[in-house]
PDB file of C-alpha atoms in Angstrom:
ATOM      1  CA  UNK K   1     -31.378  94.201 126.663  1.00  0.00           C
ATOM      2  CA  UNK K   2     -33.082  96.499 124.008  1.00  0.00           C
ATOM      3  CA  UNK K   3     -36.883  95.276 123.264  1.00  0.00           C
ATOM      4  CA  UNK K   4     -36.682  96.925 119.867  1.00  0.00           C
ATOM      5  CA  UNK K   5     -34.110  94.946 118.419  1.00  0.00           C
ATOM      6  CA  UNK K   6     -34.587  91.467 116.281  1.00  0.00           C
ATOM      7  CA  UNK K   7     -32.898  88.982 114.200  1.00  0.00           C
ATOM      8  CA  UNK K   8     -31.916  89.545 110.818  1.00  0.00           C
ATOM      9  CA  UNK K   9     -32.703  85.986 108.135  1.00  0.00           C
ATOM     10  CA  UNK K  10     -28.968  86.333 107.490  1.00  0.00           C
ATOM     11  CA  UNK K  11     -28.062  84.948 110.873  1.00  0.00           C
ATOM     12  CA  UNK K  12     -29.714  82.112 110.147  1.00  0.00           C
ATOM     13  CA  UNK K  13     -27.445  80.637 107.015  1.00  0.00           C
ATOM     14  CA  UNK K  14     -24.647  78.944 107.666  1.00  0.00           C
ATOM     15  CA  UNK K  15     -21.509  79.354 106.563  1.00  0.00           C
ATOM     16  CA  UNK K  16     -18.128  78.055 107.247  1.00  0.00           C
ATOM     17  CA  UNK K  17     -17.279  79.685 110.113  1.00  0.00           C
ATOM     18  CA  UNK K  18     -16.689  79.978 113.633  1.00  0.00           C
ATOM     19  CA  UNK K  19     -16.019  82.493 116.475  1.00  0.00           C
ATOM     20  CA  UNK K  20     -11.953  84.192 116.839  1.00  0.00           C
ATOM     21  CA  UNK K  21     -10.133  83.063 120.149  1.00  0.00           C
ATOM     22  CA  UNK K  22      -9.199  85.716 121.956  1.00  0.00           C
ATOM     23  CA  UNK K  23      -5.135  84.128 122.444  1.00  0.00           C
ATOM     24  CA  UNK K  24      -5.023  84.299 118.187  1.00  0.00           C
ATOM     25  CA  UNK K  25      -7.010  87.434 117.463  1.00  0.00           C
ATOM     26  CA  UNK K  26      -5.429  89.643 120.998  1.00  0.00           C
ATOM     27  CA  UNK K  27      -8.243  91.985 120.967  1.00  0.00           C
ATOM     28  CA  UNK K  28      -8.496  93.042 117.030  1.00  0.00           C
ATOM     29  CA  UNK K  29     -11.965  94.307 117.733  1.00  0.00           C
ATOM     30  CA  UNK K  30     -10.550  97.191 120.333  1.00  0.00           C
ATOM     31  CA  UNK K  31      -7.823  98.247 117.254  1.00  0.00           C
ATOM     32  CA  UNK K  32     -10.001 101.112 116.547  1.00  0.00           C
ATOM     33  CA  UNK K  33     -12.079 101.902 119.920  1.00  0.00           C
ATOM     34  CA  UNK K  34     -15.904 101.888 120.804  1.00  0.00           C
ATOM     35  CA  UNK K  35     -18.986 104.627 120.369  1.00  0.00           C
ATOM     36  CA  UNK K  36     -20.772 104.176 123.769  1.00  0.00           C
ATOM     37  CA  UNK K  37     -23.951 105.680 124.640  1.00  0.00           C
ATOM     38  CA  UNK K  38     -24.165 108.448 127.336  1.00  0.00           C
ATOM     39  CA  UNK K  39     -26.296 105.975 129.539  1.00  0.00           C
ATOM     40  CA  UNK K  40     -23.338 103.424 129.429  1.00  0.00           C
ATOM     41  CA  UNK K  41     -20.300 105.829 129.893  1.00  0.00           C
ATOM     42  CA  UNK K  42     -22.412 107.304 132.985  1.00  0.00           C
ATOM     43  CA  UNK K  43     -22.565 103.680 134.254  1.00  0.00           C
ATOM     44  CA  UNK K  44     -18.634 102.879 133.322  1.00  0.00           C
ATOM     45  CA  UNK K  45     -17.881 106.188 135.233  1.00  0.00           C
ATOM     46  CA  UNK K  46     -20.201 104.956 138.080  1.00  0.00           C
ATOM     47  CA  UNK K  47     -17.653 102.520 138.706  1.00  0.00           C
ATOM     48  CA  UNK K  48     -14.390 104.248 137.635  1.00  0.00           C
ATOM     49  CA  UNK K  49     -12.627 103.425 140.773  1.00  0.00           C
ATOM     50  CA  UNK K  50     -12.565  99.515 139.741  1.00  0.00           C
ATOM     51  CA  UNK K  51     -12.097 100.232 136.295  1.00  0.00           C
ATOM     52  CA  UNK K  52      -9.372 101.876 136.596  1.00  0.00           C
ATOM     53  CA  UNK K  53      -7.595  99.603 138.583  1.00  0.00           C
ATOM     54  CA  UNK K  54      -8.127  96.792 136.336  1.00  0.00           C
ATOM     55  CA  UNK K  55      -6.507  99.216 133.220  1.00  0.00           C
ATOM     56  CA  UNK K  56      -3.275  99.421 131.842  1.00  0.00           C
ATOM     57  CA  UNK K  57      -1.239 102.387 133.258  1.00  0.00           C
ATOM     58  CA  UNK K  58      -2.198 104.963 130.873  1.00  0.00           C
ATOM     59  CA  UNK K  59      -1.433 109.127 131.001  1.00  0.00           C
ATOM     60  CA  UNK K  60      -5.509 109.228 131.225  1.00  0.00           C
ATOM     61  CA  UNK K  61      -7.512 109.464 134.127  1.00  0.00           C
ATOM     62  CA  UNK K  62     -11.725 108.875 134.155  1.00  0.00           C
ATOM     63  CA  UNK K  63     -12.182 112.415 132.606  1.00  0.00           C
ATOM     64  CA  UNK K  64     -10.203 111.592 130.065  1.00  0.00           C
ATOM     65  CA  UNK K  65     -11.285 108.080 128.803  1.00  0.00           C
ATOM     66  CA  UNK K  66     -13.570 109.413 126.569  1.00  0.00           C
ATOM     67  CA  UNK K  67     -13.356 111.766 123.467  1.00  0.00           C
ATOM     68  CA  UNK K  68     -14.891 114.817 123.459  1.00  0.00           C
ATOM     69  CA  UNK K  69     -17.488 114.715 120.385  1.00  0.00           C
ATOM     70  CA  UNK K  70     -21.384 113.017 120.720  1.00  0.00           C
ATOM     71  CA  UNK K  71     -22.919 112.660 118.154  1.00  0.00           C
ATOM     72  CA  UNK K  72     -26.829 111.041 117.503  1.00  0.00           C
ATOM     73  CA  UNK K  73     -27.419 107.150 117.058  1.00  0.00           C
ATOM     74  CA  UNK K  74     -30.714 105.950 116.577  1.00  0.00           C
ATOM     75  CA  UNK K  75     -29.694 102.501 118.160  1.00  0.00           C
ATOM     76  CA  UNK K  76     -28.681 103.447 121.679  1.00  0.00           C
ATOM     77  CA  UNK K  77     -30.744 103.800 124.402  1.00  0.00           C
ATOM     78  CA  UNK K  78     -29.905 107.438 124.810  1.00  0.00           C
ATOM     79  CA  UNK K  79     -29.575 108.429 120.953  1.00  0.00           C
ATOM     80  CA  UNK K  80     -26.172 109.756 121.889  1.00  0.00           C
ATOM     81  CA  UNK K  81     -22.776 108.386 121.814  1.00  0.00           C
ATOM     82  CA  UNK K  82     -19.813 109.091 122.149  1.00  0.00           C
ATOM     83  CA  UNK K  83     -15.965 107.601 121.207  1.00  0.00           C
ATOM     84  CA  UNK K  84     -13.740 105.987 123.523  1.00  0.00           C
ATOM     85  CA  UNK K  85     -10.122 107.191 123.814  1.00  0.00           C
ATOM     86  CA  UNK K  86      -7.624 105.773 121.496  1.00  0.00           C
ATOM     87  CA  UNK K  87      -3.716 105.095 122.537  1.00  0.00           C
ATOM     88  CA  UNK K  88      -0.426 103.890 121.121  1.00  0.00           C
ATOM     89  CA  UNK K  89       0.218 100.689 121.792  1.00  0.00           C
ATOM     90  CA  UNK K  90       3.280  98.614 121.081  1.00  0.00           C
ATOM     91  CA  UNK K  91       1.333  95.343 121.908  1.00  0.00           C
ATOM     92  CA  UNK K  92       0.061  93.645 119.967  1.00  0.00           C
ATOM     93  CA  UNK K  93      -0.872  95.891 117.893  1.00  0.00           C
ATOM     94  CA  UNK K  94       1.419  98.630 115.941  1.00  0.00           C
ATOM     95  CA  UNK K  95      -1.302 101.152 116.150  1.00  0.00           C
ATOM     96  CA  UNK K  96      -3.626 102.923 118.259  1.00  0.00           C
ATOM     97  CA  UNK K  97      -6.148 100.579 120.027  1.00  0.00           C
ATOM     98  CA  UNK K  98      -9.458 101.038 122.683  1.00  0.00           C
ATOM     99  CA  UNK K  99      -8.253 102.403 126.182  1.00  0.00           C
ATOM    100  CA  UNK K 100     -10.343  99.884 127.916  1.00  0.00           C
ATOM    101  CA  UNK K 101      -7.657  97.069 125.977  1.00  0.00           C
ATOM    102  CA  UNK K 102      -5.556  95.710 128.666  1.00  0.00           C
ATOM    103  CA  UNK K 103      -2.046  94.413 126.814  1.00  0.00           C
ATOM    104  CA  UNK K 104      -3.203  90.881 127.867  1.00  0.00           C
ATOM    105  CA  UNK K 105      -5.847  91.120 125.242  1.00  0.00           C
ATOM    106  CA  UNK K 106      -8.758  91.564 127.926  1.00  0.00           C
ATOM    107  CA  UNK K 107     -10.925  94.602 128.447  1.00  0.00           C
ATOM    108  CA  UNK K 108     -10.606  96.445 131.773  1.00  0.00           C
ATOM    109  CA  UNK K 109     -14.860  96.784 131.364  1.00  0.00           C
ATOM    110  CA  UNK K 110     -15.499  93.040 131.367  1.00  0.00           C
ATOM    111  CA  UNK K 111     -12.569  92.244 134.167  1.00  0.00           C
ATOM    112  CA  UNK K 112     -14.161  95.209 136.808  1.00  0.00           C
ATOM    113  CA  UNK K 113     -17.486  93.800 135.519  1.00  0.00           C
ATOM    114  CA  UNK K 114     -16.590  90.093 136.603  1.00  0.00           C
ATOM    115  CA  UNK K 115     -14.346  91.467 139.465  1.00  0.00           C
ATOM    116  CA  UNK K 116     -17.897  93.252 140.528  1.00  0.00           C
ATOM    117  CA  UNK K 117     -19.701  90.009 140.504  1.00  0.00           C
ATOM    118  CA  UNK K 118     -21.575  91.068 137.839  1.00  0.00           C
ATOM    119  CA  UNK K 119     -22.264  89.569 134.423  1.00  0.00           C
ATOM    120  CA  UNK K 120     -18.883  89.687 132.378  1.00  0.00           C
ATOM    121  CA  UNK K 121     -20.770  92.406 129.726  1.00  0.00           C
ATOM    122  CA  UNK K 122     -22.300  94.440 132.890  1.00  0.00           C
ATOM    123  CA  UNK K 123     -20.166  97.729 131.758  1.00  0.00           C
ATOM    124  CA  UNK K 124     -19.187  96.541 128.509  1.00  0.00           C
ATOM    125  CA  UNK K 125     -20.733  99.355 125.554  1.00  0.00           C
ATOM    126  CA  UNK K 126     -23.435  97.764 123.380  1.00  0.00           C
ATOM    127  CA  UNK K 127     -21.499  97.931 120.234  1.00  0.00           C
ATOM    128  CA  UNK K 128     -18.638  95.700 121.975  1.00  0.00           C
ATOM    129  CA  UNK K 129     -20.899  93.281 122.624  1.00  0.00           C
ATOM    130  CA  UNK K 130     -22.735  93.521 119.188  1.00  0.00           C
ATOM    131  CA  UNK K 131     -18.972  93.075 117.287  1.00  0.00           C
ATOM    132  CA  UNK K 132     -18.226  91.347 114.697  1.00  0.00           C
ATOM    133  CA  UNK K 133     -22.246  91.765 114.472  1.00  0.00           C
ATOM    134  CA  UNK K 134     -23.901  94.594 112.941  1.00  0.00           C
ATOM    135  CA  UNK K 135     -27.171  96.467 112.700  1.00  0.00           C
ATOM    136  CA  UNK K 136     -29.085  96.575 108.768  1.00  0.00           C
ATOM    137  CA  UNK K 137     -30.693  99.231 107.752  1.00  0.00           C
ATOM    138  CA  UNK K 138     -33.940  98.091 109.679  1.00  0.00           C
ATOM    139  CA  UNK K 139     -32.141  97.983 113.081  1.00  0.00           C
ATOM    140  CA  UNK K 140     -31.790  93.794 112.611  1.00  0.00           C
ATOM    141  CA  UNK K 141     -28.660  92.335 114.118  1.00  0.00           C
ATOM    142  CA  UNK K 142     -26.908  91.003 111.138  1.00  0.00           C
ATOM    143  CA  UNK K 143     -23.258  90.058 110.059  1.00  0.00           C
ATOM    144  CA  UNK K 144     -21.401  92.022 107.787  1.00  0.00           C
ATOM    145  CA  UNK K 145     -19.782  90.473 104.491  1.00  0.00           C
ATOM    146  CA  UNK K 146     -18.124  87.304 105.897  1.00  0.00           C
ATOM    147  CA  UNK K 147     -15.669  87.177 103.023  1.00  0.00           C
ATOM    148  CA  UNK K 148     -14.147  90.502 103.997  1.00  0.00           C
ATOM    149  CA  UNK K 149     -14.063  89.782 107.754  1.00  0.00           C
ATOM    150  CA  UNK K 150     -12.246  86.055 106.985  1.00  0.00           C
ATOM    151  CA  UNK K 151      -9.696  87.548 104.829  1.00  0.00           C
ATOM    152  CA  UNK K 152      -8.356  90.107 107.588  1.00  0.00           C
ATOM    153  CA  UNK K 153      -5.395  88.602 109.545  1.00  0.00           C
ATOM    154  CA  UNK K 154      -7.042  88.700 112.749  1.00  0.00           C
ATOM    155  CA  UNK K 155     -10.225  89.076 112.171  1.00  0.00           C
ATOM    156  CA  UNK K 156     -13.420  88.413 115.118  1.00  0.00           C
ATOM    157  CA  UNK K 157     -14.491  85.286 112.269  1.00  0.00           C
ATOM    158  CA  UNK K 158     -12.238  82.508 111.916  1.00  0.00           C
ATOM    159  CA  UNK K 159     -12.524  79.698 108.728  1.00  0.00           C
ATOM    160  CA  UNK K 160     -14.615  76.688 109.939  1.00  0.00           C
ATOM    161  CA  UNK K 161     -14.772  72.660 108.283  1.00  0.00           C
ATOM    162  CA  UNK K 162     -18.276  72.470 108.883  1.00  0.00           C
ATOM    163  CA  UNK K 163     -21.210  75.028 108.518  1.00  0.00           C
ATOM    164  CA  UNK K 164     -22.546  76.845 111.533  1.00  0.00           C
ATOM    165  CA  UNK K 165     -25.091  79.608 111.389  1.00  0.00           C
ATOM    166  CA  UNK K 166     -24.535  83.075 112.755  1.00  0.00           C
ATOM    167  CA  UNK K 167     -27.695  82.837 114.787  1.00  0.00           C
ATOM    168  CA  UNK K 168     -25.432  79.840 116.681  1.00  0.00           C
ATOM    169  CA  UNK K 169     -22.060  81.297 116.699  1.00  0.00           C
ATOM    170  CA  UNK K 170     -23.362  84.598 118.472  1.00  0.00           C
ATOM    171  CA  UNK K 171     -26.101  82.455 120.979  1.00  0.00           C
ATOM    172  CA  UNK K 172     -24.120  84.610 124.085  1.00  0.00           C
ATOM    173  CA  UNK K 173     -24.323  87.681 122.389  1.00  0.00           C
ATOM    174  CA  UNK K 174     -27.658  87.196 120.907  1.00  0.00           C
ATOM    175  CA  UNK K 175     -28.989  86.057 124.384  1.00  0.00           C
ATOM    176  CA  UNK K 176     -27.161  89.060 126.385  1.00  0.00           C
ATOM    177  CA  UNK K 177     -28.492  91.712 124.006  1.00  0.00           C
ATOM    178  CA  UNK K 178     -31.981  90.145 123.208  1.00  0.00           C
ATOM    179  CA  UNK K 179     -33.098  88.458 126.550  1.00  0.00           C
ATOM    180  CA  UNK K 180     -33.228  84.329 126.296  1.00  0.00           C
ATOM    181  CA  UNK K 181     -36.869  83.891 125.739  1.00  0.00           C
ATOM    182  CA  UNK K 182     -36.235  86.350 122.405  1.00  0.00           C
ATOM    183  CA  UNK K 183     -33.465  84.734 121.423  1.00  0.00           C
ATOM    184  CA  UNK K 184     -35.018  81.292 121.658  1.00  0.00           C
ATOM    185  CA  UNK K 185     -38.387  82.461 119.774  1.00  0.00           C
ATOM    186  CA  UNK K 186     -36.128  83.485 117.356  1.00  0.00           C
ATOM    187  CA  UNK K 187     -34.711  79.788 116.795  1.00  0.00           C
ATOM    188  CA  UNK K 188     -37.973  78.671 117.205  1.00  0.00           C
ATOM    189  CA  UNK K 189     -39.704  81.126 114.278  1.00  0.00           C
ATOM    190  CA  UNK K 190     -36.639  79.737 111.614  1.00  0.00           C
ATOM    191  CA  UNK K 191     -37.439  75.865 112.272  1.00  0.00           C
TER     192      UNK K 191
END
């Protein structure tokens, strides 16, 4: 949870929309990997045995997961991130996709998180859970043009009958990264 952060007033028009499922979309928001702060991949590698053992065989070990490059973020909790690894993948995707993307579409973070006891985000970077979310200019958790994000094949935003704000679609997000009494002061402010 990050005390700094807050609700943009875009979250709170609705649009037609609701959330991807995860057997349609297969992970679309690994294809291109994850920055993670320094604080998180020190945490991920605090637990690399489990990890690892709930990742794909890959050619890369812990020291490896990670590219080699940090640069400054304003948004983490350390001000530093740095890239996950990318690899070829056949499945499902055609391209290079997140390490941490298992080929059943889960990430290896949140199964050793849940196979830790711990919440299913414990390890998982902020940005993952932030995604298909965004941060404005101000810091404010926001979403990104809508229209681009429903026109990509398998995008995280999926065409709804019936409006549903942002500030609804994302409650678990919204509650993980803001705390629940946050979240629901937020609701509370836009009534």
């Amino acid at each position: 949870m990050n005390e700094s952060l807050t609700i943009s007033p875009r979250m709170f028009i609705p649009e037609t929309l609701q959330r991807c499922q995860l057997s349609e979309c297969h992970g679309a928001c690994c294809a291109f990997g994850v920055w993670i702060d320094l604080q998180e991949k020190e945490k991920i590698n605090e637990f690399a045995d489990i990890v690892q053992s709930c990742m794909d065989p890959t050619n890369y070990d812990q020291g490896n997961w990670f590219l080699g490059e940090i640069e400054v973020d304003s948004f983490t909790l350390s001000g530093k991130v740095i890239h996950s690894r990318l690899v070829t993948r056949n499945l499902p995707f055609k391209r290079k996709t997140c390490i941490f993307l298992r080929t059943d579409h889960k990430c290896a973070l949140q199964v050793a998180s849940e196979k830790l006891g711990r919440h299913p985000w414990f390890l998982k970077p902020f940005y993952c859970v932030l995604h298909p979310l965004d941060l404005n200019d101000n810091g404010q958790i926001t979403l990104d043009d809508t229209k681009i994000l429903l026109e990509e094949g398998r995008s995280c935003l999926r065409y709804s009958e019936r409006l549903n704000a942002p500030i609804e679609i994302f409650e678990k997000e919204l509650r993980f990264l803001l705390g629940d009494s946050k979240y629901l002061d937020s609701l509370r402010l836009a009534n």
